[in-house]
XYZ file of C-alpha atoms in Angstrom:
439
model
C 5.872 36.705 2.918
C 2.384 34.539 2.462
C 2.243 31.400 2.864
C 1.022 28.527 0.502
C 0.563 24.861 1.148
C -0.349 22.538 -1.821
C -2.720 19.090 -1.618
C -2.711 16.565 -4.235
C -5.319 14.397 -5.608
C -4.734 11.633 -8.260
C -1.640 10.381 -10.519
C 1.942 10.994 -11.052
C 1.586 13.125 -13.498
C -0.675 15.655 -10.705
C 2.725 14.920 -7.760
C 4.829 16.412 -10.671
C 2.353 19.639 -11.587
C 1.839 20.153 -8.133
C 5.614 20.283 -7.402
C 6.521 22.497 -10.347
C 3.457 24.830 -9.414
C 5.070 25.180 -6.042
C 8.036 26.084 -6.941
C 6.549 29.594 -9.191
C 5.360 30.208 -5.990
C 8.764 29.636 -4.017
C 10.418 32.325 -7.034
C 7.856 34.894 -6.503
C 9.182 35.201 -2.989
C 5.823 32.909 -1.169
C 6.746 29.982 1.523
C 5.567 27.136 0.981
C 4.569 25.163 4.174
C 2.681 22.127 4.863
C -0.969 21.892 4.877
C -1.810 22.405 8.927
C 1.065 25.252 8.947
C -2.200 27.864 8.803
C -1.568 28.905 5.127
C -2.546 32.065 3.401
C -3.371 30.196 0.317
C -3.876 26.777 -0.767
C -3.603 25.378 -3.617
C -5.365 21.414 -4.230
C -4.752 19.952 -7.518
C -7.842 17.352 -8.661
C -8.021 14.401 -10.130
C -11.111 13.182 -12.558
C -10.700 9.776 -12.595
C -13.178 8.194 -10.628
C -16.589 9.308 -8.288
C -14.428 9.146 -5.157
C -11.805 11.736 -6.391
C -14.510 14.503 -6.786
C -15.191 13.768 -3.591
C -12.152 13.908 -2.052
C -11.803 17.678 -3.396
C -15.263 18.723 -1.309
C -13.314 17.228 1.592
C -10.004 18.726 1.375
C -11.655 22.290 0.936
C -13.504 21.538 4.421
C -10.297 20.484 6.140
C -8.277 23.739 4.475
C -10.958 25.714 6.360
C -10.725 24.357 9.404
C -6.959 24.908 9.726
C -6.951 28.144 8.058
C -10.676 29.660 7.796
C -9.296 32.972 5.778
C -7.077 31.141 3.384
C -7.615 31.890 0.038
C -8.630 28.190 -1.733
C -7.383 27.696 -5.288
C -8.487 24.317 -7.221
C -6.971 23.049 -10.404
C -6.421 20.113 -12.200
C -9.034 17.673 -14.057
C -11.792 18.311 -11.917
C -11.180 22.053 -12.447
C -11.248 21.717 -15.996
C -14.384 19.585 -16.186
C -16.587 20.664 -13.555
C -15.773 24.525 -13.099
C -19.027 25.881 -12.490
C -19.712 23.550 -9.564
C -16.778 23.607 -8.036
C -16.501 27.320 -7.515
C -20.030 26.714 -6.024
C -18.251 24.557 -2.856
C -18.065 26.395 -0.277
C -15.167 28.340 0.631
C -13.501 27.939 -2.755
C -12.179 31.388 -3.679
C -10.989 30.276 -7.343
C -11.121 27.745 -10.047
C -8.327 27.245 -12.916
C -8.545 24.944 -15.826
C -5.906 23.263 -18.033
C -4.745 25.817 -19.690
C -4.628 28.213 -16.791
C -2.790 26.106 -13.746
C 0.827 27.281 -14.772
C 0.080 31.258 -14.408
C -1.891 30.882 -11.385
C 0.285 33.229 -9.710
C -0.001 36.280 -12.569
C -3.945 35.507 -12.999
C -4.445 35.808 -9.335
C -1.817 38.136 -8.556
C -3.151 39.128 -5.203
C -5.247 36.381 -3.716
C -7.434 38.571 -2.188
C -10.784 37.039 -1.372
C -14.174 38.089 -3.565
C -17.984 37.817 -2.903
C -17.667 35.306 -5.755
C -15.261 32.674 -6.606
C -13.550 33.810 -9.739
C -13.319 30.947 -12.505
C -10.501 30.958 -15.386
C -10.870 27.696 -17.690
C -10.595 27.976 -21.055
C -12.076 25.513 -23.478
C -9.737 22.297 -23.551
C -8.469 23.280 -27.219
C -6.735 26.331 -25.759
C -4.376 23.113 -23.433
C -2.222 22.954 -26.532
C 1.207 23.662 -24.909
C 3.228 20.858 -22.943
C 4.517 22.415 -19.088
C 7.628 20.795 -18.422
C 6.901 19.701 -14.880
C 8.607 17.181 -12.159
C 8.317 16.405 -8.145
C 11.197 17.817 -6.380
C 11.894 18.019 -2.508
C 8.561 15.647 -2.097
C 10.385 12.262 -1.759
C 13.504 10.186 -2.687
C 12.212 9.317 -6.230
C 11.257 12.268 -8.712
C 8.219 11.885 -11.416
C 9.471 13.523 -14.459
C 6.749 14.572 -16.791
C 6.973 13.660 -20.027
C 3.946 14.198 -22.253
C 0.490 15.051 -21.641
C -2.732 14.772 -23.276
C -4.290 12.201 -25.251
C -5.655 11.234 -28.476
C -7.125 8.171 -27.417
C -11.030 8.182 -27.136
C -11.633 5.279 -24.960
C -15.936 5.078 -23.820
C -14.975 5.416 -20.036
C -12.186 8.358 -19.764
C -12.652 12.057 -19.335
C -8.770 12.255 -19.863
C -8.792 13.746 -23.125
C -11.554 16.483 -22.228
C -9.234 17.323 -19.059
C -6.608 17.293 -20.094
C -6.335 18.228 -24.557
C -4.839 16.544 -26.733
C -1.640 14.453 -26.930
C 1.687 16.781 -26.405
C 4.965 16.192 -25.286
C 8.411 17.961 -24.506
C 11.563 17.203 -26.449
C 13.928 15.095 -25.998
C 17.282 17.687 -25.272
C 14.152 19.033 -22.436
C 13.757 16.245 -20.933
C 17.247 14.453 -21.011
C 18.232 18.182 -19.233
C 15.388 18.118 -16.785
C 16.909 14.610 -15.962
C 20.557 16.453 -15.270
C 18.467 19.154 -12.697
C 17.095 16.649 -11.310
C 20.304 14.483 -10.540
C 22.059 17.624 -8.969
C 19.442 17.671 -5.978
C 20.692 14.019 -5.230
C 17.782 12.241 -6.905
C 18.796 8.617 -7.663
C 15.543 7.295 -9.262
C 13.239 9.242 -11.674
C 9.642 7.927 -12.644
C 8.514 8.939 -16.389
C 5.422 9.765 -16.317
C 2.421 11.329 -18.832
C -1.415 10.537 -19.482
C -0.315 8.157 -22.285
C 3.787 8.125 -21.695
C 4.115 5.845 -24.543
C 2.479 8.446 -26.777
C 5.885 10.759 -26.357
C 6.886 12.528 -29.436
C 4.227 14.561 -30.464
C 4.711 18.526 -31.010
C 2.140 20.727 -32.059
C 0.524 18.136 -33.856
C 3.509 16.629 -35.466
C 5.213 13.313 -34.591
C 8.927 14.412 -34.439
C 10.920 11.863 -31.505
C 9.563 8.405 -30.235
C 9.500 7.058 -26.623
C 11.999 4.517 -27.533
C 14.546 7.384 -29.005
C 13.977 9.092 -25.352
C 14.758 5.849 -23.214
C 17.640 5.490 -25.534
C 19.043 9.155 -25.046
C 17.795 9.101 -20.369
C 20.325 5.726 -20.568
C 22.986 7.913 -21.205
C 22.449 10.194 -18.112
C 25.385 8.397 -16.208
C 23.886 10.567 -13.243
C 20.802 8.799 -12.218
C 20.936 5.394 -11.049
C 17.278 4.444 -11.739
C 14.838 5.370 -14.205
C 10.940 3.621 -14.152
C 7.974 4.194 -16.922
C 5.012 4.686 -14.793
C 2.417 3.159 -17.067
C 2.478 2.764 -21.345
C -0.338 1.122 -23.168
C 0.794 -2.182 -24.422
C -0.077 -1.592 -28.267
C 2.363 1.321 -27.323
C 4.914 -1.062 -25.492
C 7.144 -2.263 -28.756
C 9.470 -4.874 -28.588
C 12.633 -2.903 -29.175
C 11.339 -0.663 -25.820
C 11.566 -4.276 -23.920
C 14.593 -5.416 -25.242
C 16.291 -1.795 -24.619
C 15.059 -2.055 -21.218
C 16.479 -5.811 -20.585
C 20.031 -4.887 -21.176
C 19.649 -1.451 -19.855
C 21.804 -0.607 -16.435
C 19.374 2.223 -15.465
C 16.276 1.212 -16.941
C 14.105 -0.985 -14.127
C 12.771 -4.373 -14.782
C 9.308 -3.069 -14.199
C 6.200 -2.421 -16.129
C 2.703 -1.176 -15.138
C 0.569 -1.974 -18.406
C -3.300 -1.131 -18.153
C -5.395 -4.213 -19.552
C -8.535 -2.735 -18.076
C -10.227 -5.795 -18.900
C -9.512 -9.645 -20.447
C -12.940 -10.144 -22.192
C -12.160 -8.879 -25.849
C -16.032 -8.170 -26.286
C -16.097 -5.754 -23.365
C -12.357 -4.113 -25.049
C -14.449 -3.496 -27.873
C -16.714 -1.722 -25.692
C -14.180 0.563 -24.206
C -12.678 1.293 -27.301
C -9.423 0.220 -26.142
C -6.832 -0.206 -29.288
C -5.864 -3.835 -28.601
C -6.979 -7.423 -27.843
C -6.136 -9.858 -25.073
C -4.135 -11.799 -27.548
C -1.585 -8.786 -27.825
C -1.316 -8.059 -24.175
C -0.481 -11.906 -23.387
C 2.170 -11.690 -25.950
C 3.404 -8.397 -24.647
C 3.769 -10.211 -21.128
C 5.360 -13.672 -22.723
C 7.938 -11.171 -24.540
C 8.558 -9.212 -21.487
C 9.260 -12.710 -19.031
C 11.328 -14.255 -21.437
C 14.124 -11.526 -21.624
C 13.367 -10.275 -17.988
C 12.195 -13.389 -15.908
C 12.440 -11.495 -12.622
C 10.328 -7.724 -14.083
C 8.102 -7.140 -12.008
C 4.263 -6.602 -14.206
C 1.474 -4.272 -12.774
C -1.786 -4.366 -14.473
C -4.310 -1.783 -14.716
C -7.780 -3.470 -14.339
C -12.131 -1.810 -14.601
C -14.402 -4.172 -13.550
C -18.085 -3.921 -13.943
C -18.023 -2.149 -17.369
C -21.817 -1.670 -18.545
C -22.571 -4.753 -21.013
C -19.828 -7.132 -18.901
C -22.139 -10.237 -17.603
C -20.798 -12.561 -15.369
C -19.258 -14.590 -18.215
C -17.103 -12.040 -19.425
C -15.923 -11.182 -15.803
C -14.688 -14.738 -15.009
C -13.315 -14.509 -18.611
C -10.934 -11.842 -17.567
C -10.518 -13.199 -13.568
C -9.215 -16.470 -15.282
C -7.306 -14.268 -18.300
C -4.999 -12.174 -15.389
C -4.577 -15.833 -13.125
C -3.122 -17.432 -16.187
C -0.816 -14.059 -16.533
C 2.509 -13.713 -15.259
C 1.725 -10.475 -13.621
C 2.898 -9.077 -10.135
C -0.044 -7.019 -8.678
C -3.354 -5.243 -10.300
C -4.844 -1.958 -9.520
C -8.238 -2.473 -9.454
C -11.046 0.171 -10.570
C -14.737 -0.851 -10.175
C -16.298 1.614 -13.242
C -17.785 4.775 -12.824
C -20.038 6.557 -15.000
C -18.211 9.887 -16.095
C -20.281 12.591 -17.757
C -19.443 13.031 -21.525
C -18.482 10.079 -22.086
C -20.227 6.797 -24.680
C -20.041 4.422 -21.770
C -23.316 5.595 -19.581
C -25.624 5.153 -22.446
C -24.253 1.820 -23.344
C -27.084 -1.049 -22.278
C -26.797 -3.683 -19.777
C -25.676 -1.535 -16.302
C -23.834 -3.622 -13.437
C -25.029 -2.835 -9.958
C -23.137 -1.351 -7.635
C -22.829 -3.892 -5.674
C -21.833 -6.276 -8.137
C -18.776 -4.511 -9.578
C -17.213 -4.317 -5.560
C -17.903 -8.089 -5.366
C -15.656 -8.334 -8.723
C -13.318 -5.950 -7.536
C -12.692 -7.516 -4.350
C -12.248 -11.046 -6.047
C -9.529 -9.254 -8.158
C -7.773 -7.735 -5.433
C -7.753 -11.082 -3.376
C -6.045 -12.436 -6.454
C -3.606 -9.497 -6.767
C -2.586 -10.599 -3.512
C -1.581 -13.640 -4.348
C -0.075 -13.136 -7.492
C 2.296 -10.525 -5.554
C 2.771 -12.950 -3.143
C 3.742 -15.334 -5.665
C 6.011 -12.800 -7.422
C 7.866 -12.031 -3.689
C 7.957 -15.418 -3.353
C 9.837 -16.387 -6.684
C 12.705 -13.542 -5.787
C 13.627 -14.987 -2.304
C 17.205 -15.748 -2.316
C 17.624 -13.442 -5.252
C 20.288 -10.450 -4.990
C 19.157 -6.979 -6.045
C 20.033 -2.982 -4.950
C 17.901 -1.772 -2.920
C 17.014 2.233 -2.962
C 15.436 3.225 0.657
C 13.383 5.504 1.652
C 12.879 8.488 3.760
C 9.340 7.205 5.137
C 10.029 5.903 8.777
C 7.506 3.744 10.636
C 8.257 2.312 14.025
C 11.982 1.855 13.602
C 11.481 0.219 9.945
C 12.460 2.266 6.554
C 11.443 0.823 3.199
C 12.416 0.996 0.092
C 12.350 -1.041 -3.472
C 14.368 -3.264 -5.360
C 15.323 -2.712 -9.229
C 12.307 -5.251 -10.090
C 9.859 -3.568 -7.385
C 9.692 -5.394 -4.105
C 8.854 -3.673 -1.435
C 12.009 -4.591 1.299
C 11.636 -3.474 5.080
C 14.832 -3.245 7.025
C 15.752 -1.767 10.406
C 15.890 1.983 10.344
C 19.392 3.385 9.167
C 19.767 7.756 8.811
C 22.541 6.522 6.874
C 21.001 4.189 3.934
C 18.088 6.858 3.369
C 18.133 7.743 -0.672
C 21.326 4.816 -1.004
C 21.150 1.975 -2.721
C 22.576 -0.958 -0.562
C 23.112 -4.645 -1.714
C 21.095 -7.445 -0.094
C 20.092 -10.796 -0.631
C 15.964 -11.194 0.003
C 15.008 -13.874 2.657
C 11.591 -14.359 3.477
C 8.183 -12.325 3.250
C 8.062 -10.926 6.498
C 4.173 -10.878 8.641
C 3.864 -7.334 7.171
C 3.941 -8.771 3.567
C 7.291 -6.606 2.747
C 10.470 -8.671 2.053
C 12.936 -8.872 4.554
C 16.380 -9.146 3.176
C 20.364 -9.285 4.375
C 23.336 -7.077 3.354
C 25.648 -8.860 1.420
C 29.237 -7.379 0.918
C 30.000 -7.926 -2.549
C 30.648 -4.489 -3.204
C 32.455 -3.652 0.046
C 34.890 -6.863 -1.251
C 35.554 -5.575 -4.927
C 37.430 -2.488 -2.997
């Protein structure tokens, strides 16, 4: 029996490939083993997104090798897709697969038996026409669900689209059964995920479900305590999805939304398909039904053409928000894509000094969000990650609580009341017995 150990790179959307990939392998009789476990095969799944991630890939192959120097090295993903050629140039890469190829890995390959050469598969992106219905499983106590991929978006700064086709999702009956699956393994929370989740409904070519029909028909799976939406563009977030969501008992009070910048000149730039006007009013609608939902925010800084002006206009935009945390993405230039050749070029430099100012202020505006919840009652789901004596785990609005480790509360959902923000920055919180007393 060979042995295969997988490494991921990038999003939720790559956990949930990378988990579904493993398990073809499990059925065709492989083991699957973790990455030191001297492998006969790995498998690392790339991301596209930024400089570092290519990066990362050249690394990973050099640390496969030095745990297993004969292993047979596989890449796919986004990187695979868009930069075949030189990655089956890396050393020690025995094969490259592209979007449309990840999925039969197993029959293309067949015998993983090294070659002079590495052997490349990628098809042009137009052949990544069918949606893979993919989700983590056996990786950790929540479960990303994959939902749609693609997109049909052509914003100046994203290689998405050329990694990954066009927009394509499963149905609905697919995904409320991969939701059932799921719940047998004694999953309690699943994560939706997709390259533009709010985009759901589109087979070959035709717009036949919505996102909002889905969340309507996952509320109904009585078997899964939790369900989060990873990310959804806010000209995508309607107000009948918030007001679902507000009365919902599975759906979580939590929203990541990417703004990706608050200087409507530089949204222009990016091509985005909305102004700061609409994303403040998708935040006022979302805190006045849910008060308490937590708000992530996607953010680039350092766009080509954004001057100092239009920086502070978006640092001052977000600190007038009533937002919970950023992610924060200095830009990178990405080949193929409008925003290189656009004039006026920030300095390296420069775009880390705005993205640490923004993640100083992400900071505090989780702070303040933690802050606002103390003496607040919520369920929280732990985990199964265990650092000196203290498990974690997350609350339905997403605050990170630390409590004394427990074997028994791993993947439960206990009761507390939140206290204080402990020196670690988690919450620290006390059982109450509410439910023990309605028995």
């Amino acid at each position: 029996m060979k042995k295969v150990a997988f490494y991921t790179l990038g999003c939720k959307l790559n956990y949930s490939e990378t988990s579904t990939i493993g398990r073809i392998f499990q059925e065709r009789g492989f083991e699957k083993v973790e990455f030191t476990d001297t492998p006969d095969i790995y498998v690392i799944n790339t991301c596209s997104v930024t400089d570092n991630a290519d990066k990362k890939c050249r690394k990973i192959v050099k640390e496969a090798q030095k745990y297993a120097p004969n292993a047979f090295i596989t890449i796919v993903g986004c990187y695979a897709q868009l930069k075949p050629k030189e990655i089956s140039e890396i050393p020690g890469v025995d094969a490259v697969l592209g979007a449309a190829e990840k999925f039969q890995l197993v029959d293309i390959l067949e015998t993983f038996e090294k070659k002079d050469k590495a052997e490349v598969y990628a098809s042009p992106i137009s052949e990544a026409n069918t949606f893979h219905n993919s989700y983590s499983f056996g990786d950790r106590t929540r479960t990303f669900l994959k939902v749609q991929d693609g997109c049909d978006y052509s914003c100046s700064f994203c290689t998405i689209p050329l990694a990954r086709g066009n927009s394509r999702s499963d149905s609905i009956a697919n995904v409320v059964k991969s939701a059932h699956e799921i719940a047998a393994s004694g999953v309690k929370e699943i994560v939706l995920t997709g390259v533009n989740t709010g985009d759901f409904g589109l087979q070959n070519g035709n717009r036949v479900e919505s996102f909002y029909e889905l969340v309507q028909e996952l509320d109904k799976v009585q078997d899964i305590e939790r369900f989060r939406i990873s990310s959804i563009e806010p000209n995508l977030l309607k107000d009948e999805i918030i007001a679902y969501v507000s009365q919902s008992q599975r759906f979580m009070p939590h929203f990541h939304v990417p703004l990706q910048s608050g200087s409507n000149k530089i949204l222009k730039l990016m091509r985005r398909r909305y102004q700061r006007e609409l994303y403040a009013d998708r935040v006022a609608k979302i805190k006045a039904l849910m008060p308490h939902c937590c708000i992530g925010v996607d953010v680039i800084v350092g766009f080509p053409g954004e001057t100092e002006e239009d920086f502070l206009e978006t640092y001052n935009f977000i600190n007038g928000l009533d937002v919970s945390y950023l992610h924060v993405f200095p830009y990178s230039e990405r080949e193929n894509t409008l925003a290189p050749e656009m004039p006026g070029k920030v300095s390296i430099k420069e775009r880390n000094r705005r993205a640490d100012m923004l993640r100083i202020l992400s900071e505090k505006k989780k702070r303040h969000f933690y802050e606002q919840n103390i003496g607040r009652e919520f369920t929280v789901l732990f985990e199964d990650d265990v650092k000196d004596g203290v498990m974690e785990g997350w609350t339905e609005n997403y605050v990170r609580v630390a409590a004394k480790y427990d074997p028994v509360l791993v993947n439960e959902t206990k009761h507390v009341r939140l206290t204080a923000i402990g020196a670690n920055g988690l919450m620290e919180a006390e059982e109450t017995y509410q439910e023990i007393l309605k028995h």
